Coordinates of C-alpha atoms in Angstrom, one line a residue:
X1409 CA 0.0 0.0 0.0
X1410 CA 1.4 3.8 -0.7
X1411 CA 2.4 6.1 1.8
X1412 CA 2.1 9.9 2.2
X1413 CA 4.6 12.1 3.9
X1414 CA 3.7 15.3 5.0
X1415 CA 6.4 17.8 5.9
X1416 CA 5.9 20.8 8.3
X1417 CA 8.5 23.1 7.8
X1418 CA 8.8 24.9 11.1
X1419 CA 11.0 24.5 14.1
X1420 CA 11.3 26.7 17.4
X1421 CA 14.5 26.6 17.9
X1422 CA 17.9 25.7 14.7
X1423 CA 19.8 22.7 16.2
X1424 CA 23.1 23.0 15.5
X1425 CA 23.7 20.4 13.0
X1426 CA 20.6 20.3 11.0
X1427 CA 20.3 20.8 7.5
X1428 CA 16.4 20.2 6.8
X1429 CA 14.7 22.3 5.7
X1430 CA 12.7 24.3 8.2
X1431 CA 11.9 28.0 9.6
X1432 CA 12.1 29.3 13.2
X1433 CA 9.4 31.8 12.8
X1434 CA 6.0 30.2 13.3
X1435 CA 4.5 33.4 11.8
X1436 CA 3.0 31.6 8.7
X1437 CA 1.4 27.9 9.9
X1438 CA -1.9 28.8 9.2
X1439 CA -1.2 29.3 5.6
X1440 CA 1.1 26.6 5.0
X1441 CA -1.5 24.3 6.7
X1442 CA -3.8 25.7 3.9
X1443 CA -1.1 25.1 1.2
X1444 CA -0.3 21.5 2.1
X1445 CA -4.7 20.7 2.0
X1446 CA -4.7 22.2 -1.1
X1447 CA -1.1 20.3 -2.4
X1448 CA -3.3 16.8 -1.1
X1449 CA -6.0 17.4 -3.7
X1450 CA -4.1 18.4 -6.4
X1451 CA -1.7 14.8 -5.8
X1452 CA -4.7 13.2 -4.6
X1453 CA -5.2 11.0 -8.1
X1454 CA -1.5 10.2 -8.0
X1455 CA -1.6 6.9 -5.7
X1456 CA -4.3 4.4 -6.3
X1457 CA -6.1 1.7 -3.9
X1458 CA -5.6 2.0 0.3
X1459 CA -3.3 4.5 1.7
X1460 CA -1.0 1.9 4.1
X1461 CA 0.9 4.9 6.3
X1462 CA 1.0 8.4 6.6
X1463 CA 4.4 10.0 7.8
X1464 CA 4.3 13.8 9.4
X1465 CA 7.8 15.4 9.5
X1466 CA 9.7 17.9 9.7
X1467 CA 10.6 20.4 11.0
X1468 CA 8.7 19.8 13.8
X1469 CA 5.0 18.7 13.2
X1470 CA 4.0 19.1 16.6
X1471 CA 4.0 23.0 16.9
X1472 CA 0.6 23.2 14.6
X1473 CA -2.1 23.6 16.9
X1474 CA -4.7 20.7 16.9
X1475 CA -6.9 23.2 14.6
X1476 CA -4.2 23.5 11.7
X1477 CA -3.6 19.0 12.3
X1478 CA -7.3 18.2 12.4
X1479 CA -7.5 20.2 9.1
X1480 CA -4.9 18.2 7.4
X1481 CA -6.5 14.7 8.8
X1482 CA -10.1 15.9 7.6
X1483 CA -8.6 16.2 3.8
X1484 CA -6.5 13.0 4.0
X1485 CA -9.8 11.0 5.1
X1486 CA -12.1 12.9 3.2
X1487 CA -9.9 12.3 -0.4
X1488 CA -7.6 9.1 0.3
X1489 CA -8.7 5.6 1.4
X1490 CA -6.5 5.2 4.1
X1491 CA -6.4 1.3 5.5
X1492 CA -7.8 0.6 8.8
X1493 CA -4.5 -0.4 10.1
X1494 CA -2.5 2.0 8.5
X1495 CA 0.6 3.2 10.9
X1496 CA 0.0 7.1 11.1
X1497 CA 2.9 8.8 13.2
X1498 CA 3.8 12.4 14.1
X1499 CA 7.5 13.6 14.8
X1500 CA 7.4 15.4 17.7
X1501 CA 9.8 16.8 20.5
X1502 CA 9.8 16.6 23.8
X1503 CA 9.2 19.7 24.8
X1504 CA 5.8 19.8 23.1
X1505 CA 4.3 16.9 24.6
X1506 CA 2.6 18.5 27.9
X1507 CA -1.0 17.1 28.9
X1508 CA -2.3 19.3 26.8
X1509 CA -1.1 18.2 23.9
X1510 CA -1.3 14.8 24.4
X1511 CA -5.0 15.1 24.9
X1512 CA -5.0 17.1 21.5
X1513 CA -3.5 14.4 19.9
X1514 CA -5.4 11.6 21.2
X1515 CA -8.0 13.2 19.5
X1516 CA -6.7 12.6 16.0
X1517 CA -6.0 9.4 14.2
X1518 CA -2.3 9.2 14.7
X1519 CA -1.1 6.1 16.5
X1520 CA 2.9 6.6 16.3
X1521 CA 5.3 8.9 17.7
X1522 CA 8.6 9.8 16.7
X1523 CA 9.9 11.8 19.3
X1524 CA 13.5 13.5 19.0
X1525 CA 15.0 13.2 22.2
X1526 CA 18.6 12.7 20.9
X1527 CA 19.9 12.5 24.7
X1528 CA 19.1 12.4 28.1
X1529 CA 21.9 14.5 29.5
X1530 CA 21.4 18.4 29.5
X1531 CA 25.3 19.9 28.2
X1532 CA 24.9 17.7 25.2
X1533 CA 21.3 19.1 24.5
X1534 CA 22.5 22.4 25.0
X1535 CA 25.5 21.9 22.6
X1536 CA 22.6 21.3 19.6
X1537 CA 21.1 23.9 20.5
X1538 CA 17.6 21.9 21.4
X1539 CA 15.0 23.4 22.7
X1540 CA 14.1 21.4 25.3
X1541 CA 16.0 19.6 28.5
X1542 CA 16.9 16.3 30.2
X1543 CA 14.1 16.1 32.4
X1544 CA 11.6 16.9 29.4
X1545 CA 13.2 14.7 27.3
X1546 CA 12.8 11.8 29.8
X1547 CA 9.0 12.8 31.1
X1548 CA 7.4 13.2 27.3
X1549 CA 8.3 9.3 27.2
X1550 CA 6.6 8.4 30.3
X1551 CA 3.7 10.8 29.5
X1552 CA 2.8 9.9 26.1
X1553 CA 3.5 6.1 27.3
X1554 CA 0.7 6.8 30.4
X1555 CA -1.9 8.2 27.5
X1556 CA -2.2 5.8 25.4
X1557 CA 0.9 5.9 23.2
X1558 CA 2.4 2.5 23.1
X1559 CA 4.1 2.5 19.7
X1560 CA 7.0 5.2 20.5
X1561 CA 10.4 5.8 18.4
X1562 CA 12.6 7.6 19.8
X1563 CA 15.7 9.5 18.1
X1564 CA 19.2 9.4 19.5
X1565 CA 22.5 10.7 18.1
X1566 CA 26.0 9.8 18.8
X1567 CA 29.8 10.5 17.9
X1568 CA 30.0 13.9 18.9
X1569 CA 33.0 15.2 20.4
X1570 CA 31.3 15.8 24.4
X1571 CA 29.4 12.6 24.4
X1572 CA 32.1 9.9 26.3
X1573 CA 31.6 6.5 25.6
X1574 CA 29.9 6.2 29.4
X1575 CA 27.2 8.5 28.7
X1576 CA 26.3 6.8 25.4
X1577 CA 25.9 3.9 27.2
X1578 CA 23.7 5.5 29.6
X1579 CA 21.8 6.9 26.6
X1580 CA 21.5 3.5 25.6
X1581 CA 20.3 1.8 29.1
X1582 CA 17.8 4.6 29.5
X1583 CA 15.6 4.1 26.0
X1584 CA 15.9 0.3 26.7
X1585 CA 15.0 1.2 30.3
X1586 CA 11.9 3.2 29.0
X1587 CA 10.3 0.3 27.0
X1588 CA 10.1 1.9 23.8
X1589 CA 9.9 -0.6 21.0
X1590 CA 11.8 1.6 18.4
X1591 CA 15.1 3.5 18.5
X1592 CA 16.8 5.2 15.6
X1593 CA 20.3 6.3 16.1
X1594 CA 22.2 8.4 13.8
X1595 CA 26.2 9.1 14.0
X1596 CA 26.4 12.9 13.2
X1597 CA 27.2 14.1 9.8
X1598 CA 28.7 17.9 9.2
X1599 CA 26.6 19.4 6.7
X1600 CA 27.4 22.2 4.9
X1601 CA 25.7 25.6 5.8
X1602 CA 25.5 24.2 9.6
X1603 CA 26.1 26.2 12.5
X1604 CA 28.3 23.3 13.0
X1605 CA 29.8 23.5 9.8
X1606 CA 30.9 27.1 10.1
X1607 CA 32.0 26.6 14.2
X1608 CA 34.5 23.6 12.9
X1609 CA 35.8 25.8 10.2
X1610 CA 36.6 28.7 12.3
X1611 CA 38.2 26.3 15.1
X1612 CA 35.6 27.0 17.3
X1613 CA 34.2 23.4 17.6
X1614 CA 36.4 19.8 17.4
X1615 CA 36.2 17.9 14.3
X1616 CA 34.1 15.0 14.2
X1617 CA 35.8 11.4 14.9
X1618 CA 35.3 8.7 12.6
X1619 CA 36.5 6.3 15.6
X1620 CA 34.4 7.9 18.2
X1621 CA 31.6 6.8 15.9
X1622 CA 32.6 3.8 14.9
X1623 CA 32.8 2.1 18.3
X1624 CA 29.9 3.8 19.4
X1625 CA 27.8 2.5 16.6
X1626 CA 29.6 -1.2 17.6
X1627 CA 28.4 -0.3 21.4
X1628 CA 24.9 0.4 20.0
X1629 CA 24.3 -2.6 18.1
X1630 CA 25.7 -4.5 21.0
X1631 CA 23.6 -3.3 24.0
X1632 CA 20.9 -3.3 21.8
X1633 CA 20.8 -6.9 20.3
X1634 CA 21.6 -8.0 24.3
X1635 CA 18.1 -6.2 25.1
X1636 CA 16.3 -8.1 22.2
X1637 CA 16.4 -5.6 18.8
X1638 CA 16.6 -6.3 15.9
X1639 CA 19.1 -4.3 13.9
X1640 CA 16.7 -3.8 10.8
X1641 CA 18.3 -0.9 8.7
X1642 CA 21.5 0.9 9.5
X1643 CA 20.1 3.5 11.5
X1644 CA 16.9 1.7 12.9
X1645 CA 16.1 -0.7 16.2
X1646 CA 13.4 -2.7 16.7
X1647 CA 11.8 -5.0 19.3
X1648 CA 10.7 -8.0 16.8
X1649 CA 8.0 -6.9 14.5
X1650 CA 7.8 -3.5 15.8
X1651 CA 9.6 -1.7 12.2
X1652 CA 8.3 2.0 11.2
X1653 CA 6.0 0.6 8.4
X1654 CA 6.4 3.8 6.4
X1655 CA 10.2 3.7 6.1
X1656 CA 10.3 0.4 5.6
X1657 CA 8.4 1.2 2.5
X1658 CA 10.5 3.7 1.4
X1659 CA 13.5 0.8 1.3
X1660 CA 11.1 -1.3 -0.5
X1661 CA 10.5 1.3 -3.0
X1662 CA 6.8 2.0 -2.6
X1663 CA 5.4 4.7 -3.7
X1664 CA 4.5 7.7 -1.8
X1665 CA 3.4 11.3 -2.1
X1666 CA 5.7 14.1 -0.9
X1667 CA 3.5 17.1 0.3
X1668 CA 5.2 20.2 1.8
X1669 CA 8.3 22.4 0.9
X1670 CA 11.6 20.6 0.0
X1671 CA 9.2 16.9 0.1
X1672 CA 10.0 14.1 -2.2
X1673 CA 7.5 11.6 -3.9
X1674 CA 7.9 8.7 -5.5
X1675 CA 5.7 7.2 -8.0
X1676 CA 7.6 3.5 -8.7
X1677 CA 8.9 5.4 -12.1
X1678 CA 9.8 8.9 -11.2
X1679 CA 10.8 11.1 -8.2
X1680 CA 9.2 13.9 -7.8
X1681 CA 11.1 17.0 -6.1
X1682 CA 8.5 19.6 -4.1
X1683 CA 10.7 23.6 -3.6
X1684 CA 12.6 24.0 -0.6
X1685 CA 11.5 27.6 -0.2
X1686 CA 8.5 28.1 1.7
X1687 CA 7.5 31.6 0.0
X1688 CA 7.8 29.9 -3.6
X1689 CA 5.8 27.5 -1.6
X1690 CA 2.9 29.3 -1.2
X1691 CA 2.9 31.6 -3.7
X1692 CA 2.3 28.6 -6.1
X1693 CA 0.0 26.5 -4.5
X1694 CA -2.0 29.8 -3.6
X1695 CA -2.6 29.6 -7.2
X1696 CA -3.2 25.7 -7.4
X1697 CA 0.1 25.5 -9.3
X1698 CA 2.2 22.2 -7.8
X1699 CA 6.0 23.7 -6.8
X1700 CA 7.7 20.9 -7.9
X1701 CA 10.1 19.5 -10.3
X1702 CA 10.1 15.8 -12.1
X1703 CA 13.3 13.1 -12.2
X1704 CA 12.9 10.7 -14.9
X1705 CA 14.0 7.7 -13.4
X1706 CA 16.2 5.5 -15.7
X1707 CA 17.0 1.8 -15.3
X1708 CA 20.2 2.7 -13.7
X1709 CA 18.9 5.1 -11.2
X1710 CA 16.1 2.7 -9.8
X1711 CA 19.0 0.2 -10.0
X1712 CA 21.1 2.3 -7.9
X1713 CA 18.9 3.1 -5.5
X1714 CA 17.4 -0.4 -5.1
X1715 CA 21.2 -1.3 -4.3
X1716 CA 21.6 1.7 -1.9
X1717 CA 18.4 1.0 -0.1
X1718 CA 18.0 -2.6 0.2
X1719 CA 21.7 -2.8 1.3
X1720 CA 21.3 -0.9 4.2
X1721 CA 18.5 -3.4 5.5
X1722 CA 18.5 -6.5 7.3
X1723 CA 16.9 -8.7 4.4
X1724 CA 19.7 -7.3 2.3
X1725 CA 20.0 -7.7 -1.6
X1726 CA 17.8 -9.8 -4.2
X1727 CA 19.8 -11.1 -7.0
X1728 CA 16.7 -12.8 -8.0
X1729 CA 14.6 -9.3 -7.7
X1730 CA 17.3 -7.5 -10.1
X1731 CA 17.0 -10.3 -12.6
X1732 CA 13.1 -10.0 -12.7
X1733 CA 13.4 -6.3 -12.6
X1734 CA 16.1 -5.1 -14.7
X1735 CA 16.9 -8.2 -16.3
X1736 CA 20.3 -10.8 -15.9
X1737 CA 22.7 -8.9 -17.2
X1738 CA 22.6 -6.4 -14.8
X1739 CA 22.3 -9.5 -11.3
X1740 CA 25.4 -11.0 -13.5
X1741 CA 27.7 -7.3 -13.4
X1742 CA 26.1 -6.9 -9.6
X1743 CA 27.2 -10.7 -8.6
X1744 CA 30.7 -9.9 -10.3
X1745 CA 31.1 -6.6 -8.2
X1746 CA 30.3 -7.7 -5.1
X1747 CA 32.6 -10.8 -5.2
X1748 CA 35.6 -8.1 -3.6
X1749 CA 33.5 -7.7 -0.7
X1750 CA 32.4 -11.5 -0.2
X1751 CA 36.4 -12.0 -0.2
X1752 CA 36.6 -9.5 2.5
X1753 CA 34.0 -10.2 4.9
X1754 CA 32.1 -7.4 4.5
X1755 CA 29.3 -9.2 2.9
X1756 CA 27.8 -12.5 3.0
X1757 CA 25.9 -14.0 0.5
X1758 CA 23.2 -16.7 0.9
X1759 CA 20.0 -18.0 -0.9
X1760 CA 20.4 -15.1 -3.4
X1761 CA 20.7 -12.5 -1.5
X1762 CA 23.9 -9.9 -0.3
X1763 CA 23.7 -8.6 3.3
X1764 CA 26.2 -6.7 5.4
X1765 CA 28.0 -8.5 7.8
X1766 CA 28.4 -7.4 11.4
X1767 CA 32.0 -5.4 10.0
X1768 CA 30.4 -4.5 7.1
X1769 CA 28.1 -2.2 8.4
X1770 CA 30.8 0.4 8.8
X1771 CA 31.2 0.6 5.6
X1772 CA 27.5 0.5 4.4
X1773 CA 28.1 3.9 2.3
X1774 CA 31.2 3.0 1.0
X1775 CA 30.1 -0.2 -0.4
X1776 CA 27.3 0.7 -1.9
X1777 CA 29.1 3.6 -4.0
X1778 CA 31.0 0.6 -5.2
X1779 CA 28.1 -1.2 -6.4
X1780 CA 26.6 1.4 -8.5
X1781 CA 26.8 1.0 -11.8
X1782 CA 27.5 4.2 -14.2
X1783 CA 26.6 5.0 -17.9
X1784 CA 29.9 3.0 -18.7
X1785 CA 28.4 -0.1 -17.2
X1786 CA 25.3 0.6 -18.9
X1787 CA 27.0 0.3 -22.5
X1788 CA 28.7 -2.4 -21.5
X1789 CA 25.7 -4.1 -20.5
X1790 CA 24.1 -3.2 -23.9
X1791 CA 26.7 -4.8 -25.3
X1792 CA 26.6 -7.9 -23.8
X1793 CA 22.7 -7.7 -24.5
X1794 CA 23.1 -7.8 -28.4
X1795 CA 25.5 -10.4 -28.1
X1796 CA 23.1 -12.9 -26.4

């Protein structure tokens, strides 16, 4: 079933190290709340049969006020058919989930949280510049837990230079400890046009350690497995059959529709690209004009990405799937390219399909670069084609 992910650009405070896109000033919710009704219709012909999940990001979701939500839930269920079981989930911070708002949100269809915590110890909240504290991020947990909200993820980040190997294992024992049955953890990245970009240029901050992250990511997948999750995709933790449906779809290559600035869609043939400019945003949509841009997919993009994607999960690789998809040229140049990394370790190969291995997976990027195959491959395999 197809997915939809909304995305709320708005945030009350910049972290640090983020490069979504997002504004601080909440001045113009209402008529991006509007915008993103109005982007629904004009996509709502775009995905066929039940709607299976519903995904709203950000930014931070959670600041719209249960007015500006319920009007985006009225459009979905009054245009999509969206399945009786379908996961619905909200990202939302810690700070925002007071009693309040809780009881706002009980009042809507959404049935999962994602909650960006990131840690439980103040100086490293401070250092990315969240927006809310310790205590907060601990008690939203526990409260959203006590009102009804079982199916909790939670996100934490590690390998930055203040967070000691101790408190990341106390990061660690206190989601377990919590009894949330999803936990995805994310080694930080320096993007460019970050505060934390600019603060490691001008010497201000310490680099980023490419050990520190490493065996924290080891420590991760350790304590984790030891507590009973499963290590589905690179970044994502789950108790058994507790995975974030819509993501999972994303690896899988389901389509979706992207609604909001800077959203993507996906329609099994072509990406779709929404403006990452909120103004642009609305100025278009104000005159029912869609602000995005189309990618053409070709068979060695959807290749690529199928081997970028699938790589990073536990259930790994289909030789078979390429064969049926692209045809067996192209599972005969992947089973040739990956034979370097069988030889190494870094990934095993069984019934027809290529997984990481435990070592592997600290080289999930790098090995997937090496799979991809370029428009040189793709005469190649034209060649061989014609010869057959």
């Amino acid at each position: 079933m197809a997915g939809i992910y909304i995305h709320i650009p708005f945030c009350k405070k910049a972290c640090t190290y983020c490069d979504f896109h997002f504004s601080t000033s909440l001045k113009y919710t209402e008529e991006m709340t509007d915008a993103i009704c109005r982007e629904l219709l004009l996509k709502k012909d775009r995905i066929s049969g039940q709607v299976g999940s519903i995904y709203l990001g950000g930014g931070t979701p959670s600041v719209l006020t249960a007015a500006q939500l319920n009007r985006i839930f009225d459009t979905l269920t009054q245009h999509f058919s969206i399945a009786s079981a379908a996961e619905i989930t909200i990202e939302t911070n810690p700070d925002d989930l007071n009693a309040s708002k809780l009881a706002e949100l009980k009042q809507l269809p959404v049935n999962r949280f994602s909650i960006g915590t990131q840690s439980f110890f103040d100086e490293d909240l401070r250092w990315m510049n969240r927006a809310h504290n310790a205590a907060e991020a601990e008690s939203s947990i526990k409260r959203s837990q006590d009102a009804g909200f079982e199916n909790l993820s939670i996100d934490l980040i590690y390998g930055y230079p203040i967070l000691t190997d101790q408190k990341w294992e106390q990061n660690i024992s206190t989601a377990i400890d919590l009894g949330v049955p999803h936990i995805s953890a994310y080694s930080l990245t320096v993007e460019p046009k970050t505060a934390l970009a600019a603060n490691i240029k001008k010497g201000r901050q310490i680099p980023i350690s490419d050990d520190q992250s490493a065996e924290q990511f080891q420590t991760l997948i350790r304590k984790l497995a030891l507590a009973g999750f499963e290590h589905y995709e690179i970044s994502n933790y789950a108790l058994p059959g507790r995975y974030a449906v819509h993501n999972t779809n994303y690896w899988r290559g389901i389509p979706y529709l992207g609604i909001g600035p800077s959203a993507h869609g996906f329609d099994g043939t072509n990406r779709y690209h929404n403006i990452a400019n909120n103004a642009i945003y609305l100025e278009k949509l104000d005159k029912n004009q869609l602000a995005e841009s189309v990618e053409e997919l070709s068979n060695l993009d959807r290749l690529n990405e199928y081997l970028m994607t699938s790589l990073r999960t536990m259930w790994g690789t289909d030789l078979e799937k390429i064969e049926r998809d692209f045809g067996k040229v192209y599972r005969e140049e992947t089973r040739f390219n990956i034979k370097p990394f069988l030889d190494n370790h870094w990934l095993n190969l069984e019934e027809n399909h290529f997984r990481l291995s435990p070592e592997g997976k600290l080289f999930a990027d790098h090995i997937a670069s090496e799979l991809f195959l370029i428009e040189e491959h793709e005469s190649i395999i034209r060649s061989k084609k014609q010869s057959e």
